[in-house]
Short mmCIF file of C-alpha atoms in Angstrom, two decimals:
data_model
loop_
_atom_site.label_atom_id
_atom_site.label_comp_id
_atom_site.label_asym_id
_atom_site.label_seq_id
_atom_site.Cartn_x
_atom_site.Cartn_y
_atom_site.Cartn_z
CA MET D 1 1.85 -46.38 91.31
CA ARG D 2 1.75 -43.39 89.00
CA GLN D 3 5.39 -43.81 88.00
CA ARG D 4 4.77 -47.47 87.17
CA PHE D 5 1.86 -46.53 84.95
CA GLU D 6 3.83 -43.87 83.12
CA GLY D 7 6.70 -46.29 82.62
CA GLN D 8 4.38 -48.84 81.05
CA MET D 9 2.88 -46.28 78.53
CA LYS D 10 4.38 -46.20 74.99
CA PRO D 11 4.31 -43.20 72.66
CA LEU D 12 1.59 -43.27 69.95
CA PHE D 13 3.97 -42.30 67.09
CA GLN D 14 7.44 -43.71 66.90
CA ARG D 15 10.10 -41.10 66.10
CA GLY D 16 11.82 -41.85 62.76
CA PRO D 17 15.15 -40.76 61.25
CA SER D 18 16.00 -37.14 61.31
CA ILE D 19 15.33 -34.86 58.33
CA THR D 20 19.04 -34.50 57.63
CA LEU D 21 19.45 -38.25 57.45
CA ARG D 22 16.46 -38.53 55.11
CA LEU D 23 17.85 -35.84 52.82
CA LEU D 24 21.21 -37.55 52.72
CA ILE D 25 19.59 -40.88 51.83
CA LEU D 26 17.56 -39.30 49.06
CA MET D 27 20.61 -37.55 47.63
CA LEU D 28 22.56 -40.80 47.60
CA LEU D 29 19.65 -42.56 45.97
CA ALA D 30 19.42 -39.83 43.30
CA VAL D 31 23.15 -40.01 42.60
CA ALA D 32 22.95 -43.78 42.31
CA MET D 33 20.00 -43.55 39.93
CA MET D 34 21.78 -40.94 37.76
CA ALA D 35 24.91 -43.05 37.62
CA THR D 36 22.90 -46.12 36.68
CA ASP D 37 20.95 -44.17 34.02
CA HIS D 38 24.14 -42.75 32.62
CA ARG D 39 25.85 -46.13 32.27
CA SER D 40 22.83 -48.14 31.10
CA ALA D 41 19.24 -47.68 29.93
CA ARG D 42 17.64 -49.79 32.66
CA LEU D 43 15.76 -46.81 34.09
CA GLU D 44 14.23 -45.80 30.75
CA PRO D 45 10.86 -47.55 31.46
CA LEU D 46 10.73 -45.78 34.80
CA ARG D 47 11.52 -42.47 33.12
CA ALA D 48 8.76 -43.05 30.56
CA GLY D 49 6.26 -43.87 33.27
CA LEU D 50 7.16 -40.77 35.27
CA MET D 51 6.90 -38.60 32.13
CA LEU D 52 3.47 -40.06 31.46
CA LEU D 53 2.39 -39.22 34.97
CA ILE D 54 3.64 -35.64 34.96
CA SER D 55 2.64 -34.78 31.34
CA PRO D 56 -0.84 -33.52 32.40
CA LEU D 57 0.89 -31.32 34.93
CA HIS D 58 3.10 -29.89 32.19
CA TYR D 59 0.01 -29.23 30.05
CA ILE D 60 -1.82 -27.48 32.89
CA VAL D 61 1.22 -25.37 33.79
CA ASN D 62 1.78 -24.42 30.13
CA LEU D 63 -1.91 -23.73 29.41
CA PRO D 64 -1.92 -19.99 30.40
CA PHE D 65 1.23 -19.35 28.36
CA ALA D 66 -0.14 -21.21 25.32
CA ALA D 67 -3.46 -19.38 25.57
CA GLY D 68 -1.62 -16.06 25.73
CA MET D 69 0.48 -16.94 22.69
CA ARG D 70 -2.57 -17.97 20.69
CA LEU D 71 -4.39 -14.82 21.66
CA ARG D 72 -1.39 -12.72 20.64
CA ASP D 73 -1.07 -14.59 17.34
CA ALA D 74 -4.78 -14.10 16.64
CA PHE D 75 -4.53 -10.39 17.40
CA VAL D 76 -1.40 -10.01 15.27
CA SER D 77 -2.99 -12.00 12.45
CA ARG D 78 -6.13 -9.87 12.59
CA THR D 79 -4.10 -6.68 12.60
CA SER D 80 -1.97 -7.93 9.71
CA PHE D 81 -5.09 -8.95 7.80
CA ASP D 82 -6.67 -5.52 8.29
CA ARG D 83 -3.45 -3.84 7.19
CA LEU D 84 -3.15 -6.08 4.13
CA ARG D 85 -6.77 -5.41 3.23
CA GLU D 86 -6.24 -1.66 3.48
CA GLU D 87 -3.09 -1.95 1.36
CA ARG D 88 -5.00 -4.03 -1.20
CA LEU D 89 -7.76 -1.44 -1.43
CA ALA D 90 -5.19 1.34 -1.75
CA LEU D 91 -3.37 -0.56 -4.51
CA MET D 92 -6.64 -1.23 -6.34
CA ALA D 93 -7.55 2.46 -6.16
CA ARG D 94 -4.08 3.34 -7.41
CA VAL D 95 -4.39 0.89 -10.30
CA GLN D 96 -7.75 2.35 -11.23
CA ARG D 97 -6.23 5.81 -11.11
CA TYR D 98 -3.40 4.65 -13.36
CA GLU D 99 -5.95 3.22 -15.79
CA ALA D 100 -7.84 6.52 -15.78
CA LEU D 101 -4.59 8.39 -16.40
CA GLU D 102 -3.75 6.03 -19.24
CA VAL D 103 -7.15 6.67 -20.86
CA GLU D 104 -6.72 10.40 -20.32
CA ASN D 105 -3.26 10.31 -21.90
CA GLN D 106 -4.71 8.43 -24.85
CA ARG D 107 -7.37 11.10 -25.28
CA LEU D 108 -4.77 13.85 -25.11
CA ARG D 109 -2.60 12.07 -27.68
CA GLU D 110 -5.60 11.82 -29.98
CA LEU D 111 -6.29 15.52 -29.48
CA LEU D 112 -2.69 16.38 -30.29
CA GLN D 113 -2.83 14.20 -33.39
CA SER D 114 -6.02 15.95 -34.48
CA SER D 115 -4.37 19.34 -33.95
CA VAL D 116 -1.76 18.38 -36.55
CA ARG D 117 -4.48 17.89 -39.15
CA VAL D 118 -5.77 21.47 -38.79
CA GLY D 119 -3.86 24.67 -39.31
CA GLY D 120 -3.32 27.32 -36.66
CA ARG D 121 -2.65 27.33 -32.95
CA THR D 122 -4.48 24.92 -30.67
CA SER D 123 -4.92 24.50 -26.93
CA VAL D 124 -6.53 21.83 -24.78
CA ALA D 125 -9.35 22.96 -22.48
CA GLU D 126 -11.16 20.96 -19.81
CA ILE D 127 -14.93 20.74 -19.55
CA ILE D 128 -15.89 21.87 -16.03
CA ALA D 129 -19.69 22.04 -16.35
CA VAL D 130 -22.54 20.92 -18.59
CA ASP D 131 -25.86 22.73 -19.06
CA LEU D 132 -28.58 20.56 -17.52
CA ASP D 133 -31.35 22.15 -19.60
CA PRO D 134 -32.71 19.29 -21.77
CA PHE D 135 -33.39 21.76 -24.62
CA LYS D 136 -29.85 23.14 -24.69
CA ARG D 137 -26.50 21.60 -25.52
CA GLN D 138 -23.92 23.84 -23.90
CA ILE D 139 -20.72 23.28 -21.92
CA VAL D 140 -18.40 25.43 -19.78
CA LEU D 141 -14.63 25.36 -20.29
CA ASN D 142 -11.84 26.22 -17.87
CA LYS D 143 -10.23 28.71 -20.26
CA GLY D 144 -11.38 32.22 -21.06
CA MET D 145 -10.38 35.70 -22.11
CA ARG D 146 -7.02 35.56 -20.31
CA ASP D 147 -6.14 32.53 -22.43
CA GLY D 148 -7.04 34.26 -25.69
CA VAL D 149 -10.42 32.58 -26.15
CA ARG D 150 -12.87 34.60 -28.24
CA ILE D 151 -16.51 34.33 -29.31
CA GLY D 152 -17.06 32.13 -32.34
CA GLN D 153 -13.91 30.11 -31.78
CA PRO D 154 -14.33 26.48 -32.97
CA LEU D 155 -14.07 23.46 -30.68
CA LEU D 156 -12.82 20.09 -31.86
CA ASP D 157 -12.04 16.69 -30.45
CA ALA D 158 -10.09 13.75 -31.83
CA HIS D 159 -13.05 12.60 -33.96
CA GLY D 160 -14.80 15.69 -35.26
CA ILE D 161 -16.22 19.17 -34.69
CA LEU D 162 -17.82 19.80 -31.30
CA GLY D 163 -19.17 23.34 -31.49
CA GLN D 164 -18.11 26.94 -30.95
CA VAL D 165 -17.60 29.45 -28.16
CA ILE D 166 -20.59 31.77 -27.53
CA HIS D 167 -19.66 33.53 -24.24
CA VAL D 168 -16.26 34.46 -22.83
CA ALA D 169 -15.34 35.40 -19.25
CA PRO D 170 -11.88 36.19 -17.87
CA TYR D 171 -11.24 32.61 -16.69
CA THR D 172 -14.01 30.52 -18.28
CA SER D 173 -16.02 30.35 -21.47
CA SER D 174 -19.27 28.79 -22.67
CA ALA D 175 -19.58 26.80 -25.87
CA LEU D 176 -22.55 25.72 -27.97
CA LEU D 177 -22.45 22.14 -29.23
CA ILE D 178 -23.37 21.32 -32.81
CA THR D 179 -26.36 19.28 -31.56
CA ASP D 180 -28.00 22.34 -29.97
CA PRO D 181 -31.23 23.24 -31.83
CA SER D 182 -29.97 26.80 -32.45
CA HIS D 183 -26.70 25.74 -34.07
CA ALA D 184 -26.10 25.44 -37.84
CA LEU D 185 -22.97 24.31 -39.67
CA PRO D 186 -22.15 24.29 -43.42
CA VAL D 187 -21.24 20.73 -44.43
CA GLN D 188 -20.73 18.71 -47.56
CA VAL D 189 -20.92 15.04 -48.40
CA LEU D 190 -17.41 13.72 -48.75
CA ARG D 191 -18.44 11.15 -51.37
CA ASN D 192 -19.77 13.61 -53.94
CA GLY D 193 -19.20 17.12 -52.57
CA LEU D 194 -22.92 17.85 -52.05
CA ARG D 195 -23.23 20.94 -49.84
CA THR D 196 -25.94 21.67 -47.28
CA LEU D 197 -26.49 22.86 -43.70
CA ALA D 198 -26.44 20.61 -40.63
CA PHE D 199 -28.63 21.79 -37.73
CA GLY D 200 -28.61 20.52 -34.19
CA GLY D 201 -31.37 18.02 -33.59
CA GLY D 202 -31.67 18.73 -29.87
CA ALA D 203 -30.74 15.17 -28.93
CA SER D 204 -27.21 14.36 -27.91
CA HIS D 205 -26.53 12.20 -30.98
CA ARG D 206 -28.56 13.80 -33.75
CA LEU D 207 -28.02 16.29 -36.55
CA ASP D 208 -30.72 17.29 -39.03
CA LEU D 209 -30.19 18.14 -42.71
CA PRO D 210 -33.57 19.68 -43.64
CA TYR D 211 -32.72 21.34 -46.95
CA LEU D 212 -31.93 18.37 -49.17
CA ALA D 213 -34.25 17.66 -52.08
CA ASN D 214 -35.83 14.28 -52.55
CA ASN D 215 -33.59 13.61 -55.51
CA ALA D 216 -30.37 14.59 -53.70
CA ASP D 217 -27.56 12.08 -53.95
CA ILE D 218 -27.22 11.16 -50.29
CA GLN D 219 -27.48 7.83 -48.55
CA PRO D 220 -26.95 6.30 -45.10
CA GLY D 221 -23.29 5.94 -44.22
CA ASP D 222 -22.13 9.05 -46.09
CA LEU D 223 -19.53 11.04 -44.19
CA LEU D 224 -20.28 14.72 -43.65
CA VAL D 225 -17.33 17.10 -43.38
CA SER D 226 -17.15 20.82 -42.79
CA SER D 227 -17.14 22.83 -45.99
CA GLY D 228 -15.19 25.75 -44.54
CA LEU D 229 -17.48 28.24 -46.30
CA ASP D 230 -18.33 29.96 -43.03
CA GLY D 231 -14.67 30.86 -42.50
CA ARG D 232 -14.91 29.70 -38.91
CA PHE D 233 -14.63 25.93 -38.82
CA PRO D 234 -11.70 24.18 -40.50
CA ALA D 235 -12.56 22.68 -43.88
CA ASP D 236 -12.73 18.93 -44.45
CA TYR D 237 -12.99 18.12 -40.78
CA PRO D 238 -15.48 15.33 -39.83
CA VAL D 239 -18.90 16.48 -38.65
CA GLY D 240 -21.06 13.37 -38.74
CA ARG D 241 -22.25 10.35 -40.66
CA VAL D 242 -25.67 10.03 -42.29
CA ALA D 243 -27.90 7.69 -40.30
CA ASN D 244 -31.34 7.88 -41.90
CA VAL D 245 -32.76 9.11 -45.21
CA THR D 246 -36.54 9.25 -45.59
CA LEU D 247 -38.13 10.27 -48.91
CA ASP D 248 -41.72 11.56 -48.97
CA PRO D 249 -43.17 12.43 -52.42
CA ASN D 250 -45.60 14.84 -50.75
CA GLU D 251 -42.77 16.87 -49.24
CA PRO D 252 -40.28 19.03 -51.16
CA PHE D 253 -37.34 17.96 -49.01
CA ALA D 254 -36.07 14.63 -47.75
CA LYS D 255 -35.85 13.90 -44.05
CA VAL D 256 -32.18 13.27 -43.39
CA SER D 257 -30.53 12.80 -39.98
CA ALA D 258 -26.94 12.13 -39.03
CA GLU D 259 -24.91 11.11 -36.00
CA PRO D 260 -22.09 13.46 -34.92
CA SER D 261 -18.55 12.17 -35.32
CA ALA D 262 -17.39 13.89 -32.11
CA ALA D 263 -17.91 12.20 -28.76
CA LEU D 264 -20.17 14.97 -27.47
CA GLU D 265 -21.28 13.22 -24.29
CA ARG D 266 -18.01 11.48 -23.43
CA ASN D 267 -15.34 14.15 -23.72
CA ARG D 268 -13.53 15.59 -20.74
CA GLU D 269 -11.12 17.70 -22.78
CA VAL D 270 -11.67 19.64 -26.00
CA LEU D 271 -9.38 21.32 -28.48
CA LEU D 272 -9.64 25.10 -28.94
CA LEU D 273 -8.55 26.19 -32.40
CA TRP D 274 -7.16 29.57 -33.48
CA PRO D 275 -7.33 29.41 -37.30
CA GLU D 276 -4.47 30.95 -39.24
CA GLN D 277 -6.84 33.19 -41.19
CA PRO D 278 -10.10 33.51 -39.27
CA GLY D 279 -13.02 34.68 -41.33
CA ALA D 280 -15.70 37.18 -40.45
CA ALA D 281 -18.61 34.85 -40.91
CA ALA D 282 -22.09 35.26 -39.55
CA ASP D 283 -22.83 34.08 -36.03
CA MET D 284 -23.51 30.36 -36.30
CA SER D 285 -25.28 30.33 -32.95
CA ALA D 286 -28.19 32.29 -34.34
CA PRO D 287 -31.51 30.40 -34.36
CA ARG D 288 -32.37 28.75 -37.63
CA SER D 289 -35.17 30.15 -39.69
CA PRO D 290 -38.46 28.27 -39.59
#
């Protein structure tokens, strides 16, 4: 009875072809499809459909690589941008330095040209300090006794007379500018030869000429040059230009002021002058008489 029942039972899943047979069939099918595709384009629609189906898979598989490439490109671009920005800043600073050097060379050329106009030996000195006292107009130079600098030595620039040395140390020296209230300089009007004294007005761009009579032949715009009578400053060198002339009948003298020719507040270098025949004049740094 049991044997009959087992003989009547059928298996739930029918056993198909073997794996080897399946593989062989698939290989033959693939070879047939390749041969057909090689000889004709009949399988092109099928190829396009399959490519459309697997294109999202390609995108997903390639996504990590593409993200890595973009991240690398962004990092490289950022690094290159930072490097280019640093190079740009460095080049801009270098250009500015070149411009400053060009201006400095121009100033030195002007100083050398001015040294030709005066007799004697000259030397360029650099201003290393400025007196901050608002009632004084003094500067410190980087040359001193070891360079042959002496008290009373005149200072010039490319435009006019600056002042004179009043203190000398081994490596530095101090100079009094012509605008200092205690400085006086013999000048004359270039137009007519009128002689007088120019005193420092205390301000950075002012000279006073207090001893000119009301009827003196002087007018705004007249050029004042050094007379050379003190034996210290070179003669006929620009000192300033008359700015204002005020006449008061109740006063014995006219009120005359001038602007210095030298760039007193803009110079970085000055010209030290050793005259060929220095005179033994009185100290021009002495305070003026009231």
